[in-house]
Structures are given as C-alpha cells and as structure tokens.
Tab-separated table of C-alpha atoms in Angstrom:
chain	number	residue	atom	x	y	z
I	97	SER	CA	15.265	7.069	-12.539
I	98	GLN	CA	13.300	4.443	-10.660
I	99	LYS	CA	9.817	3.653	-11.871
I	100	ILE	CA	7.049	1.159	-11.273
I	101	GLU	CA	4.490	1.156	-14.041
I	102	GLN	CA	1.071	-0.388	-14.207
I	103	ASN	CA	-1.566	0.042	-16.879
I	104	SER	CA	-3.055	3.402	-16.059
I	105	GLU	CA	-6.188	2.747	-18.057
I	106	ALA	CA	-8.944	0.635	-16.598
I	107	LEU	CA	-9.232	-2.969	-17.681
I	108	ASN	CA	-12.773	-4.030	-18.536
I	109	ILE	CA	-13.487	-7.718	-18.972
I	110	GLN	CA	-16.468	-10.011	-19.060
I	111	GLU	CA	-17.326	-12.288	-16.168
I	112	GLY	CA	-15.706	-15.702	-16.492
I	113	LYS	CA	-12.719	-14.477	-18.484
I	114	THR	CA	-9.150	-14.234	-17.229
I	115	ALA	CA	-7.901	-10.798	-16.255
I	116	THR	CA	-4.196	-10.127	-16.717
I	117	LEU	CA	-2.563	-7.112	-15.140
I	118	THR	CA	0.998	-5.983	-15.751
I	119	CYS	CA	3.615	-4.437	-13.496
I	120	ASN	CA	6.911	-3.271	-14.986
I	121	TYR	CA	9.743	-1.735	-13.033
I	122	THR	CA	12.965	0.108	-13.808
I	123	ASN	CA	16.124	0.494	-11.762
I	124	TYR	CA	15.001	-1.654	-8.874
I	125	SER	CA	16.318	-5.027	-7.749
I	126	PRO	CA	13.563	-6.218	-5.445
I	127	ALA	CA	13.966	-9.240	-3.253
I	128	TYR	CA	10.204	-9.728	-3.575
I	129	LEU	CA	7.138	-8.246	-5.163
I	130	GLN	CA	3.601	-8.116	-3.820
I	131	TRP	CA	0.118	-7.613	-5.221
I	132	TYR	CA	-2.674	-5.872	-3.351
I	133	ARG	CA	-6.329	-5.183	-3.881
I	134	GLN	CA	-7.731	-1.779	-2.965
I	135	ASP	CA	-11.393	-0.841	-2.901
I	136	PRO	CA	-12.459	2.832	-2.947
I	137	GLY	CA	-11.872	4.559	0.376
I	138	ARG	CA	-10.177	1.512	1.898
I	139	GLY	CA	-6.645	0.476	2.679
I	140	PRO	CA	-4.915	-2.093	0.447
I	141	VAL	CA	-5.440	-5.776	1.158
I	142	PHE	CA	-2.521	-8.162	0.666
I	143	LEU	CA	-3.042	-10.843	-1.978
I	144	LEU	CA	0.221	-12.517	-2.934
I	145	LEU	CA	3.958	-12.234	-2.438
I	146	ILE	CA	6.475	-13.636	-4.887
I	147	ARG	CA	10.203	-13.733	-4.250
I	148	GLU	CA	12.977	-13.075	-6.742
I	149	ASN	CA	13.864	-16.757	-6.956
I	150	GLU	CA	10.260	-17.781	-7.691
I	151	LYS	CA	8.827	-17.679	-11.177
I	152	GLU	CA	5.187	-18.307	-10.366
I	153	LYS	CA	2.883	-18.441	-7.408
I	154	ARG	CA	-0.792	-19.376	-7.183
I	155	LYS	CA	-3.546	-18.843	-4.673
I	156	GLU	CA	-7.023	-20.061	-5.562
I	157	ARG	CA	-8.024	-18.123	-8.712
I	158	LEU	CA	-4.968	-15.878	-8.559
I	159	LYS	CA	-1.643	-16.427	-10.274
I	160	VAL	CA	1.426	-14.206	-10.189
I	161	THR	CA	4.564	-14.492	-12.291
I	162	PHE	CA	7.844	-12.700	-11.715
I	163	ASP	CA	10.476	-12.281	-14.414
I	164	THR	CA	13.537	-10.529	-13.007
I	165	THR	CA	15.170	-10.433	-16.445
I	166	LEU	CA	12.252	-8.607	-18.026
I	167	LYS	CA	11.662	-6.742	-14.754
I	168	GLN	CA	8.025	-7.588	-14.958
I	169	SER	CA	5.288	-9.247	-12.946
I	170	LEU	CA	1.984	-10.452	-14.324
I	171	PHE	CA	-1.097	-10.893	-12.160
I	172	HIS	CA	-3.876	-13.163	-13.401
I	173	ILE	CA	-7.393	-13.650	-12.092
I	174	THR	CA	-9.070	-16.651	-13.671
I	175	ALA	CA	-12.837	-17.114	-13.895
I	176	SER	CA	-13.256	-13.455	-12.985
I	177	GLN	CA	-16.341	-12.286	-11.132
I	178	PRO	CA	-17.952	-8.855	-10.720
I	179	ALA	CA	-16.795	-8.987	-7.083
I	180	ASP	CA	-13.212	-8.905	-8.357
I	181	SER	CA	-13.786	-5.336	-9.552
I	182	ALA	CA	-11.282	-3.155	-7.703
I	183	THR	CA	-7.919	-1.457	-8.132
I	184	TYR	CA	-4.952	-3.781	-8.048
I	185	LEU	CA	-1.589	-2.494	-6.898
I	186	CYS	CA	1.814	-4.022	-7.316
I	187	ALA	CA	4.464	-3.180	-4.773
I	188	LEU	CA	8.090	-4.094	-4.643
I	189	GLU	CA	10.644	-4.244	-1.905
I	190	ASP	CA	13.374	-1.615	-1.928
I	191	THR	CA	15.796	-1.569	1.010
I	192	ASP	CA	13.159	-3.032	3.349
I	193	LYS	CA	10.535	-0.530	2.249
I	194	LEU	CA	7.519	-1.209	0.064
I	195	ILE	CA	7.172	0.961	-3.032
I	196	PHE	CA	3.838	0.960	-4.854
I	197	GLY	CA	2.816	1.257	-8.461
I	198	THR	CA	-0.093	3.477	-9.431
I	199	GLY	CA	-2.512	0.590	-9.715
I	200	THR	CA	-4.819	-0.695	-12.415
I	201	ARG	CA	-8.584	-0.467	-12.094
I	202	LEU	CA	-10.280	-3.725	-13.045
I	203	GLN	CA	-13.960	-3.783	-13.926
I	204	VAL	CA	-15.629	-7.158	-14.418
I	205	PHE	CA	-19.049	-6.895	-15.978
I	206	PRO	CA	-21.727	-9.619	-16.032
X	272	GLY	CA	-10.860	-9.547	11.931
X	273	ALA	CA	-8.758	-6.446	11.524
X	274	VAL	CA	-5.076	-6.756	12.256
X	275	VAL	CA	-4.292	-3.041	12.064
X	276	SER	CA	-6.686	-0.297	13.119
X	277	GLN	CA	-6.624	3.425	12.541
X	278	HIS	CA	-8.439	6.198	14.322
X	279	PRO	CA	-10.161	8.317	13.256
X	280	SER	CA	-11.395	6.919	9.961
X	281	TRP	CA	-12.057	10.428	8.747
X	282	VAL	CA	-11.475	13.930	10.020
X	283	ILE	CA	-12.300	17.419	8.830
X	284	CYS	CA	-10.346	20.293	10.296
X	285	LYS	CA	-9.705	23.963	9.770
X	286	SER	CA	-6.516	25.204	8.190
X	287	GLY	CA	-3.814	25.816	10.801
X	288	THR	CA	-4.958	23.203	13.267
X	289	SER	CA	-3.178	19.951	14.135
X	290	VAL	CA	-4.605	16.497	13.648
X	291	LYS	CA	-3.443	13.278	15.295
X	292	ILE	CA	-3.966	9.904	13.629
X	293	GLU	CA	-3.484	6.686	15.573
X	294	CYS	CA	-2.364	3.365	14.166
X	295	ARG	CA	-2.632	0.230	16.277
X	296	SER	CA	-1.323	-3.259	15.635
X	297	LEU	CA	-3.999	-5.488	17.140
X	298	ASP	CA	-2.606	-8.919	16.573
X	299	PHE	CA	1.139	-8.728	17.094
X	300	GLN	CA	3.872	-6.458	18.349
X	301	ALA	CA	5.237	-4.120	15.733
X	302	THR	CA	8.643	-2.564	16.212
X	303	THR	CA	8.282	-0.903	12.843
X	304	MET	CA	5.276	0.748	11.253
X	305	PHE	CA	5.097	2.605	7.969
X	306	TRP	CA	3.027	5.656	7.118
X	307	TYR	CA	1.782	6.203	3.566
X	308	ARG	CA	-0.213	8.968	1.934
X	309	GLN	CA	-2.448	8.557	-1.080
X	310	PHE	CA	-3.884	11.412	-3.121
X	311	PRO	CA	-6.932	10.757	-5.313
X	312	LYS	CA	-6.215	8.483	-8.262
X	313	GLN	CA	-2.563	8.245	-7.270
X	314	SER	CA	-0.364	5.598	-5.763
X	315	LEU	CA	0.530	5.159	-2.122
X	316	MET	CA	3.574	7.235	-1.300
X	317	LEU	CA	5.743	6.250	1.642
X	318	MET	CA	6.110	9.142	4.062
X	319	ALA	CA	8.086	7.701	6.933
X	320	THR	CA	9.134	4.627	8.843
X	321	SER	CA	8.141	4.660	12.487
X	322	ASN	CA	10.506	2.837	14.844
X	323	GLU	CA	9.500	1.890	18.361
X	324	GLY	CA	11.634	3.670	20.908
X	325	SER	CA	13.593	5.752	18.419
X	326	LYS	CA	13.181	8.527	15.894
X	327	ALA	CA	11.222	8.010	12.742
X	328	THR	CA	12.937	7.915	9.375
X	329	TYR	CA	11.394	10.269	6.824
X	330	GLU	CA	11.397	9.939	3.055
X	331	GLN	CA	12.888	12.645	0.915
X	332	GLY	CA	10.592	15.626	0.621
X	333	VAL	CA	8.554	14.854	3.741
X	334	GLU	CA	8.913	17.510	6.432
X	335	LYS	CA	9.619	15.868	9.770
X	336	ASP	CA	8.554	18.958	11.707
X	337	LYS	CA	5.194	18.994	9.975
X	338	PHE	CA	4.441	15.285	10.190
X	339	LEU	CA	5.328	14.265	13.724
X	340	ILE	CA	5.558	10.547	14.347
X	341	ASN	CA	5.590	8.918	17.745
X	342	HIS	CA	5.976	5.182	18.265
X	343	ALA	CA	5.887	4.909	22.012
X	344	SER	CA	4.799	1.302	22.297
X	345	LEU	CA	5.008	-1.901	20.305
X	346	THR	CA	1.376	-1.608	19.283
X	347	LEU	CA	0.814	2.103	18.715
X	348	SER	CA	2.202	4.678	16.331
X	349	THR	CA	0.765	8.161	15.913
X	350	LEU	CA	1.082	10.635	13.070
X	351	THR	CA	0.355	14.269	13.869
X	352	VAL	CA	-0.168	16.646	10.964
X	353	THR	CA	0.773	20.021	12.402
X	354	SER	CA	-0.555	23.324	11.108
X	355	ALA	CA	-2.567	21.503	8.475
X	356	HIS	CA	-3.228	23.150	5.121
X	357	PRO	CA	-5.676	22.203	2.373
X	358	GLU	CA	-2.855	20.580	0.377
X	359	ASP	CA	-2.412	18.108	3.261
X	360	SER	CA	-5.863	16.731	2.516
X	361	SER	CA	-5.261	13.107	1.639
X	362	PHE	CA	-5.798	9.491	2.622
X	363	TYR	CA	-3.278	8.472	5.290
X	364	ILE	CA	-2.604	4.768	5.733
X	365	CYS	CA	-0.377	2.924	8.160
X	366	THR	CA	1.001	-0.557	7.785
X	367	THR	CA	3.100	-3.047	9.612
X	368	VAL	CA	4.675	-6.398	8.821
X	369	ARG	CA	4.220	-9.690	10.587
X	370	THR	CA	7.827	-10.792	10.229
X	371	SER	CA	7.092	-14.472	10.852
X	372	THR	CA	5.156	-14.627	7.579
X	373	ASP	CA	6.473	-11.563	5.730
X	374	THR	CA	2.860	-10.455	5.431
X	375	GLN	CA	2.147	-6.745	5.352
X	376	TYR	CA	-1.072	-5.542	6.946
X	377	PHE	CA	-2.569	-2.165	6.167
X	378	GLY	CA	-4.862	-0.123	8.306
X	379	PRO	CA	-8.204	0.985	6.880
X	380	GLY	CA	-6.891	4.494	6.315
X	381	THR	CA	-7.803	7.948	7.587
X	382	ARG	CA	-9.346	10.492	5.249
X	383	LEU	CA	-8.147	13.968	6.195
X	384	THR	CA	-9.875	17.009	4.780
X	385	VAL	CA	-8.468	20.420	5.626
X	386	LEU	CA	-10.783	23.331	4.955
C-alpha cells in the first residue's frame, strides 16, 4: 500500500540547534516533493519544493534533501528559533495531486 | 498578502443543514483548485479536484452528492456540504497552483462544526 510517514512524535529542540525532520514514502514515484509549515487553525504555508532530479535545495535557514533510492526526504532548520515552532508537513506529487504526510510537530524552546 | 481566500473562516450549523464554503484565487486565474479536509491531529486528505467549467473529480470514498463542488469562474470554487452531520465537522482547506512557478497556495481554511 502507499504510505507517507513522518515522525508522529513531537520533536523538541533547544534554540540555536539544527532541527531535522524525516519524511519516508512507500510505493510512490513522485516527480517532486514539498515541505509546508502549518500553525494551529491555519492552512499550510509552502516552504520548499525539490524535484526528483535534485538532491538538495536550500532557502535561508532551510535545507531539504531528496533521496529517491531511499525514498526519503530530510528537512533541516539551522539556527532554530522559538518562532519556528509549528507542524511541518511533507507532501509529494502523485498523478498531479498533492498527497500529505501526517506532519511532525516541532517545538523550539529558549 | 493572501493569494487564496476562503469564506467563511468558521461556521457552526445544525445537523441536516447545508453549508457553502467559498474559495477564491486572488492573484491569478485558477483552472484547477483542490479541496482538502483535515481532522484534528491528522493529515490533510484530498477530497476532490475542482475544474473550471467541468465536473469535479472526487477521491475514492468521498460522496459527490454530499460534497457539491462548483467551479464557475477562474477565480472561484465553492464546496457545499449538504445535509451536514456531526462527523462532517472538520477543517476544510482549498488550494490552487500558480503553474508558472509550480507554487501551491493554500487558503486559510474553514472550520466547520456541525451540532
């Protein structure tokens, strides 16, 4: 069956450290994968898109990797701040539709 | 500013009534919009793809007669939850894609509570 898995448990890290979130998928062959941030009661906000032929992409303090052999994407936030606390969702393309993982809650404490 | 808007942001209704949710693309024309539903602590689940000028495409398990979608213009799609029941209570979110940049924009969501 098809699955997209993210760490279901919350990730708690100290301010200034690097947060690393994982997204693993099974039985998909996405042309691209995206990461979103979602705050409580709000819609997701697009962060980064990485295509199947790209291994890494960066945007300011964010870095995403995409390993199509391992079927995994890693999302890094460097120099994390309390304002980065939110739920982060990975989503992958499947026949022109976007399928979401369950998300990982990140809590950055001072 | 916002690229996609939704109205209302929240609604409370009695069981058996119908509720209409609007999704507007403010910044560009959208021939396709997507409707998602999110239950508490769960992921976004795609309900249907709304196509301007034609019938919507529904995902498996989503009743098309219960969730009526109308995409009458390039900037507006509506989702009507007919004969709502408490189990329809959820967070409904629409989204569209700016094809020139492959960027997906989500609306702020509509919280539906059915009593």
